[in-house]
PDB file of C-alpha atoms in Angstrom:
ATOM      1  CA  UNK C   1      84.542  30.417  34.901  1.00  0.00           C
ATOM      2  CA  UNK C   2      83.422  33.954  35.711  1.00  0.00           C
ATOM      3  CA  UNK C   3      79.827  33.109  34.250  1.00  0.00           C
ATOM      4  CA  UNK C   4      79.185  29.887  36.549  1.00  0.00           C
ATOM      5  CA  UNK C   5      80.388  32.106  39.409  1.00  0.00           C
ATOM      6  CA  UNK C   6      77.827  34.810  39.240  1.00  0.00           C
ATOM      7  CA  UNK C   7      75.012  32.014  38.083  1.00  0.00           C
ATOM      8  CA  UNK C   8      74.716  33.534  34.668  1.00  0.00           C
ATOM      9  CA  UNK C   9      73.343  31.114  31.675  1.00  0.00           C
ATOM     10  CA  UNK C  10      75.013  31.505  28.750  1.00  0.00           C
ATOM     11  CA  UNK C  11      71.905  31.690  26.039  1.00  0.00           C
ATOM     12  CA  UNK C  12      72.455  31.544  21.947  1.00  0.00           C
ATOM     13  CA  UNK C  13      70.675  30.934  18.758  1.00  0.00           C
ATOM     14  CA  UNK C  14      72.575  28.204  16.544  1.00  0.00           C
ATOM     15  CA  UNK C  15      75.015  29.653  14.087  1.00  0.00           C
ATOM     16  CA  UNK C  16      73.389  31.570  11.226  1.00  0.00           C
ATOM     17  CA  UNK C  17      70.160  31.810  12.764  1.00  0.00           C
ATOM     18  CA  UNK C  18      70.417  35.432  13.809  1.00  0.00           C
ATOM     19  CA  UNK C  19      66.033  35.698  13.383  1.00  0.00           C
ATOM     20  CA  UNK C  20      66.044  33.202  16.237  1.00  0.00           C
ATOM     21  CA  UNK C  21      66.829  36.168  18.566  1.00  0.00           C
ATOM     22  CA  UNK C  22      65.443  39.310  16.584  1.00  0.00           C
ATOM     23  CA  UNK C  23      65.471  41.318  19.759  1.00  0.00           C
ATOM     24  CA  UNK C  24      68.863  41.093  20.763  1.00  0.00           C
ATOM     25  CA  UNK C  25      70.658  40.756  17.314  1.00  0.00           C
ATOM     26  CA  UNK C  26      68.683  44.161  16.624  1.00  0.00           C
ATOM     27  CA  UNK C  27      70.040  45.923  20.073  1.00  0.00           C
ATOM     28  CA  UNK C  28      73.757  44.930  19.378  1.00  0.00           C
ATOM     29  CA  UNK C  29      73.554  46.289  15.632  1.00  0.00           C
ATOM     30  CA  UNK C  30      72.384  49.472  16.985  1.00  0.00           C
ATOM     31  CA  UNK C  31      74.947  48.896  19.390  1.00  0.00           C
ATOM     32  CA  UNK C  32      77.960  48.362  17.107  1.00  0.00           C
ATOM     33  CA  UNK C  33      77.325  51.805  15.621  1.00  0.00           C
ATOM     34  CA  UNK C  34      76.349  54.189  18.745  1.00  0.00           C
ATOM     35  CA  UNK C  35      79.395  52.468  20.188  1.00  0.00           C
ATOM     36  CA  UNK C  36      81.975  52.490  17.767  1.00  0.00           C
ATOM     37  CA  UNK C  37      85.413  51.348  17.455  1.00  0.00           C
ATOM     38  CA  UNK C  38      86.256  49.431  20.973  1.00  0.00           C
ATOM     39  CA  UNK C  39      90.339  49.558  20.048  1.00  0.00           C
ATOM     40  CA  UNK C  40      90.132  53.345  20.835  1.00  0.00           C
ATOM     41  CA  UNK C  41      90.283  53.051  24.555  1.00  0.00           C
ATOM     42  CA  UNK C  42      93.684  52.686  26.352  1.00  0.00           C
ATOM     43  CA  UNK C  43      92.804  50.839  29.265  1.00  0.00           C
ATOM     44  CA  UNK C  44      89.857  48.185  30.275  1.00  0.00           C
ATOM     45  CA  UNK C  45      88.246  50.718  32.641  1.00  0.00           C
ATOM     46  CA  UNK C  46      87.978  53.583  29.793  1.00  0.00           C
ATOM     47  CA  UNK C  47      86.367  50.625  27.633  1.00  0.00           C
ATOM     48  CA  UNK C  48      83.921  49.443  30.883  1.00  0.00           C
ATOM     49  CA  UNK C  49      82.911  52.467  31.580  1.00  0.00           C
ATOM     50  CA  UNK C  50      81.622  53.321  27.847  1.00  0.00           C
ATOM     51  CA  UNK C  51      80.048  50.494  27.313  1.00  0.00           C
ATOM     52  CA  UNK C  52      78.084  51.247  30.392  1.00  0.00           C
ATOM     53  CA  UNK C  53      77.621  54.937  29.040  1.00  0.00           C
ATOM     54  CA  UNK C  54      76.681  53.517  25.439  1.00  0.00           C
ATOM     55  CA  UNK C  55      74.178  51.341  27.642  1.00  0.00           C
ATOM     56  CA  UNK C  56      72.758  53.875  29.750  1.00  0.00           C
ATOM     57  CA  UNK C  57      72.037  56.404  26.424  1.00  0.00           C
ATOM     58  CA  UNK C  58      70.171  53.408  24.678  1.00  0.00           C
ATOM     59  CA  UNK C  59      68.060  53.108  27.250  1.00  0.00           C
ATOM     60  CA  UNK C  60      67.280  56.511  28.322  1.00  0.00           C
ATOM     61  CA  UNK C  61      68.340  59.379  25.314  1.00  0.00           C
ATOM     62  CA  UNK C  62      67.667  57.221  22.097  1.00  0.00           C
ATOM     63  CA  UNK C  63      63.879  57.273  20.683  1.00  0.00           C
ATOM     64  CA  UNK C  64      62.871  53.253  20.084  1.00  0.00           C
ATOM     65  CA  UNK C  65      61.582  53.209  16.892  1.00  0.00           C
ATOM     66  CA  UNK C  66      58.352  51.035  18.138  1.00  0.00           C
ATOM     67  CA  UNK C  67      57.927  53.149  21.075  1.00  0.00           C
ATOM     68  CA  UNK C  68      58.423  56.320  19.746  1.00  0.00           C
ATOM     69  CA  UNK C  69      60.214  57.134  22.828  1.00  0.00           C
ATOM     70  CA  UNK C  70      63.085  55.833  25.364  1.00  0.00           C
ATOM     71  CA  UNK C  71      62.534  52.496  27.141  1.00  0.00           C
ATOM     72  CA  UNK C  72      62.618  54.107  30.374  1.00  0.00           C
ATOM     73  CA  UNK C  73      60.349  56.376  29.353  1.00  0.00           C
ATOM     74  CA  UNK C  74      57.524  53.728  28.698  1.00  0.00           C
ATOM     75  CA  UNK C  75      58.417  51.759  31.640  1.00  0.00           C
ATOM     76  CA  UNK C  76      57.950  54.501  33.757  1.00  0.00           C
ATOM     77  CA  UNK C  77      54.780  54.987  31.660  1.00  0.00           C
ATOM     78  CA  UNK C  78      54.033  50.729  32.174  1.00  0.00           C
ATOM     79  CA  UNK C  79      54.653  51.223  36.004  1.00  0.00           C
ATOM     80  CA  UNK C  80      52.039  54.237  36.626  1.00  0.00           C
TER      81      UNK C  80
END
């Protein structure tokens, strides 16, 4: 399995428990609806690549609503 191969542990909360995992079950609503519908891509590497680009907007265009600004904004602010 691809997982095992690159060492990655698969983590979940048990069925129905989506508060078990606020963080994450917040971040993939948001990213359901920056993202869109995934069918509209013709090939895996249009879909890869905007996921990626849906990733890389999250993280450095959209305002977090705690933050009041981009995570990589307040890291950057964190790391100084």
């Amino acid at each position: 399995m691809l997982l095992e191969e690159w060492s990655i542990t698969i983590s979940r909360s048990r069925p129905g428990c989506p508060r078990e995992n606020g963080y994450q079950e917040s971040f993939y609503g948001k990213f359901k609806v920056d993202f869109g519908d995934p069918n509209r891509f013709r090939t895996l590497g249009e879909l890869v690549a905007a996921i990626y680009r849906t990733i890389w907007e999250y993280n450095h265009t959209r305002i977090h609503s705690a933050l009041k600004m981009p995570p990589s904004v307040f890291a950057e602010k964190m790391a100084a």
